[in-house]
Amino acid sequence: MLAPNKAGAATQPRGKAQPDDAPKDDLATRMAQAYHVGTFSERAQAGLGNPSRQQAVELIRTTKVAKRRAAIAALGDFDGLRTHARQRKDHALAILPTLLTRFEQKFVAQGGHVHWAETGHEACTIIEGICREVDAKKVVKSKSMITEEIDLNAHLEQAGIFPLETDLGEYIIQLRKEKPSHIIAPSLHVRKAQVAELFHQHHTDLPPDRSLESYDALLQESRAQLRQGFLEADLGITGANMLIAETGHAVVVTNEGNADLSMTLPRTHIIVTSIDKVVESMTDATAILRLLARSATGQPISAYTTFVAPRGEGANRSHGDLPTAVHLVLVDGGRSAIYNSAFREVLRCIRCGACMNHCPIYHSIGGHAYGWVYPGPIGAVLTPLLAGLGEFYDLPHASSFCGRCVEVCPMDIPLTDLMRQHRVTAFRQKLVRSRHLIRGWGWLARRAQVFHTVHRLVGKCAHTAVGRVLAGRLAKDWCVHRTLPMPHAKPFMTLLAHSGWQPSVAGTSPAPDTDGSSASSPERGAGA
Amino acid sequence: MPLGVTLAGHHAQMKVQASCLHLCCFWLVCRSQATGAGAEKGAEGGVLVFVLVFVAGCRKIFSVKIGFFVTCLMNSMRPSAAFASMRLIEHCLDAGETLVVPSVQTCCGQVSFNSGDPAGAYATALQQAQAFSACDLVIVPSGSCGGMIQKHYPTLDPGEEPQEERSAEQSKAGHEASPLQVLAGKTVELCQFLVQRHFDPNSFDAEASSLLAMPAARAAAHEVAPHSHDRASMPWRVALHQSCSSLRETQSAQDAIALLDRAATVTQVPVEGSDECCGFGGTFCVKYPDISASMLHRKCETLTQPTDGKVPDMIVSADLGCLLNIATGLRHQGINRPCYHIAEVLAGTWRHSPAIGEDAPMTSRAKHKGARNVGTK
Ligand code: SF4
């Protein structure tokens, strides 16, 4: 990993290795299997055929997109800010090992503890260790994608520690024993009525005939439940959106304030984050913050933006109601491999979710179809890198390359180019099923004569009875949702050649057009 | 002399050099004429001939070749749109410009490029660069293929490894521009070209066009939907599908809007979610037909949505791939809404063609006969 002492040690990105080479004991792989229900197309089908999920996604498609658009418009120079943020993050990545060291020094100097974890499993073990040290049985957690990635909850539960998700969306899917379907709105796929039913089922200490019709009722009930959890917790776990090397702060962004409670009420606070989150200065962090909420939810800034530093010697944090220990677990989890590969740009990601909010594929199949922690275009790039291209072959291939994600990504990540890069790797590893057809087409396109002859023949055959049947067979899947368009009996090139049309120099006709334009027709030119 | 024409690339440079030489000769002749004045009267006639030859030479030097890249999809699926495009381009030519359609052109290579075969894409791209090497400007009637050439050609390289750096960084290296970079620099999308040339659809006389008489456009055997409309119901209400590539690669979507705005025969209706993909995506719709279809359904819905209680009369796009997808999707759903390429609408030739996806069962004999009648007088 990119720990300062081992910086630069190049490792092969797993995506480039044969799928079977992926270390078997690696947690990411285990997780991939846990998520992996059926094949991609089965999961996609499930998403396509689920009306309530479709409805929910429709909400994202309409409201989130409009909200972001309004927020970006109000910002004025979005492109300028985006370029600036991109440059600052690129700079941070360029000197990543140095920044990590600097951050660690600052953090430790303020009394914090830093733990480096190469793999997800290692991170889980470290966290479990800290829990045991302080004898924590109940843990409150705020939403964090890295803990999803390392499957922390399952690990803690196995160790007899009960983690309670305190983000409402995460709480819902924790009760439902599901995985998030969106990185910002994890329970996007769950409808209101389903939540009511869920609460009736789980909150058995409340009167069973209470009404949970309104959003407010649901909110109040979950708030009361979670509040109890906060008060009882021995330890709080949060993620971090950024780490600031200059000051040693971690930045935590939420809309519910649950992270703030998680990090202030319990006696011990663990921050879990990955090594790519570090930025150089407070100014860099604020530039990114200006983009984050606007891109994610269309808010100018999230409701709660907290800069956390451990208790410093000189700092006046001795009220007695703050954690006595702050730990930071820095997870590599495959980032170093990405860092040393052609995919480094993906490490600029700030997990805003704008790419999936705008992705027509995501709108169609929903988040669970992606089969792992990260859905949408960012998942299509990241998942094959972290969990193997062999298993997640379909993700970068199931894209029409419409480019909408690239257009909205606040960190200017060339998502489609990176997906294409995955396709190149897959093609080279002979994972692409239709590669002979692709090669064949390339061969044909280099030979104009043959190319046009084939087109002529196809045109001819397509209009025979046999041709139609054959075309219908070949384009079976297409015909499920569309009629079959037939090629013209004669391609344009043939028609043009037969027409006797000749190129001629414009303006050689005797008189220019009366409207004063210098246009002329070739036939006039030819005939003059 | 049409010195104002856009001269692009290497080829144009050579032309400028040649014309300088030409001017030097002219100046020399003038001088010799002045010194030899009154000496021999016969010399004057000789000079006159020289001047005429010079003028003819100028024409040749300044003859700018405009290439038409028909794209493989339009070549086989929609020749009438290709003819319409040609008509529009010819209408917009400045004096001294020639429209050429190199017969050795094939495909832009997007299939290989997006399927993970950059080497195949490079070889295909090189084929196009050679086909259009003599052209000063290349016009592509598709945002998708145009975007491939403009945006991605400069990043392709012959090696097995795909090139990471963007084109800008590459040219910074100070090398001479590669053939692919040259082609990228001189390629424009059809709508971009028409807007640059201040094309006015209303002053364009489609009926006077000889290419229109060509069979591919003309010999439509059966009546199509717009024909059943009352002609008096003009302007047609048109829903424009902006393709993703015209929005984000060639950035020519605004040009298409501007052109349709100018045309008196059509009015545009607003389309909700106009920046969303129709689900075509080249090989994507073949590999993932169900996902693609779900995107297509949404697109069909928004494209046929009524505004002020009236549904659009037709659907238009500058990308044939999207149109084929949308048209065949609509037909499958039993929605009768004709789809046309924007070139056909601007040229007015759509009235004579069956809409896209409405298979025109032309006999090849009829087409052939018609073809013989045009162009050669
Ligand atoms: S890839 Fe870009 S848009 Fe997507 S989550 Fe990351 S930063 Fe946001």
Coordinates of N, CA, C and O and ligand atoms in Angstrom, one line a residue, chain A residues 183 348-356 378 405 408-413 415, ligand 1:
Chain A
I183 N -25.1 5.4 -3.6 CA -24.1 5.8 -2.6 C -24.5 6.9 -1.7 O -24.0 7.1 -0.6
R348 N -9.8 10.5 -7.9 CA -10.3 11.9 -7.7 C -11.7 11.9 -7.1 O -12.2 12.9 -6.6
C349 N -12.4 10.8 -7.3 CA -13.8 10.7 -7.0 C -14.1 11.1 -5.6 O -13.4 10.8 -4.6
I350 N -15.2 12.0 -5.4 CA -15.6 12.4 -4.1 C -16.9 11.7 -3.6 O -17.5 12.2 -2.7
R351 N -17.3 10.7 -4.4 CA -18.5 9.9 -4.0 C -19.8 10.8 -3.9 O -20.5 10.7 -2.9
C352 N -20.0 11.7 -4.9 CA -21.1 12.5 -4.8 C -22.4 11.9 -5.4 O -23.5 12.3 -5.1
G353 N -22.2 10.9 -6.2 CA -23.3 10.2 -6.8 C -24.0 10.9 -8.0 O -24.9 10.4 -8.5
A354 N -23.4 12.0 -8.4 CA -24.0 12.7 -9.6 C -24.0 11.8 -10.8 O -24.9 11.8 -11.6
C355 N -22.9 11.0 -11.0 CA -22.8 10.2 -12.2 C -24.0 9.2 -12.3 O -24.6 9.0 -13.3
M356 N -24.3 8.6 -11.1 CA -25.4 7.6 -11.2 C -26.8 8.3 -11.3 O -27.7 7.8 -11.9
I378 N -19.5 5.2 -11.7 CA -18.3 5.1 -10.9 C -18.1 3.6 -10.5 O -16.9 3.1 -10.5
C405 N -22.5 11.2 -17.6 CA -21.8 11.1 -16.3 C -20.5 12.0 -16.3 O -20.2 12.7 -15.3
V408 N -21.3 15.7 -15.9 CA -21.7 16.2 -14.6 C -20.7 15.9 -13.5 O -20.8 16.6 -12.4
C409 N -19.8 15.0 -13.7 CA -18.8 14.7 -12.6 C -18.1 15.9 -12.1 O -17.4 16.6 -12.9
P410 N -18.2 16.3 -10.9 CA -17.6 17.5 -10.4 C -16.1 17.4 -10.4 O -15.4 18.4 -10.3
M411 N -15.6 16.2 -10.4 CA -14.1 16.0 -10.4 C -13.5 15.7 -11.8 O -12.4 15.4 -11.9
D412 N -14.4 15.9 -12.8 CA -13.9 15.8 -14.1 C -13.2 14.4 -14.4 O -12.2 14.4 -15.1
I413 N -13.8 13.4 -13.9 CA -13.2 12.1 -14.2 C -13.7 11.5 -15.5 O -14.9 11.5 -15.8
L415 N -15.0 9.1 -17.0 CA -15.5 7.8 -16.7 C -15.6 6.9 -18.0 O -15.3 5.7 -17.9
Ligands
SF4_1 S1 -17.3 9.7 -10.4 FE1 -17.6 11.9 -10.3 S2 -19.9 12.1 -10.3 FE2 -19.5 9.9 -9.8 S3 -19.5 9.8 -7.6 FE3 -17.3 10.2 -8.2 S4 -17.1 12.4 -8.2 FE4 -19.3 12.0 -8.2

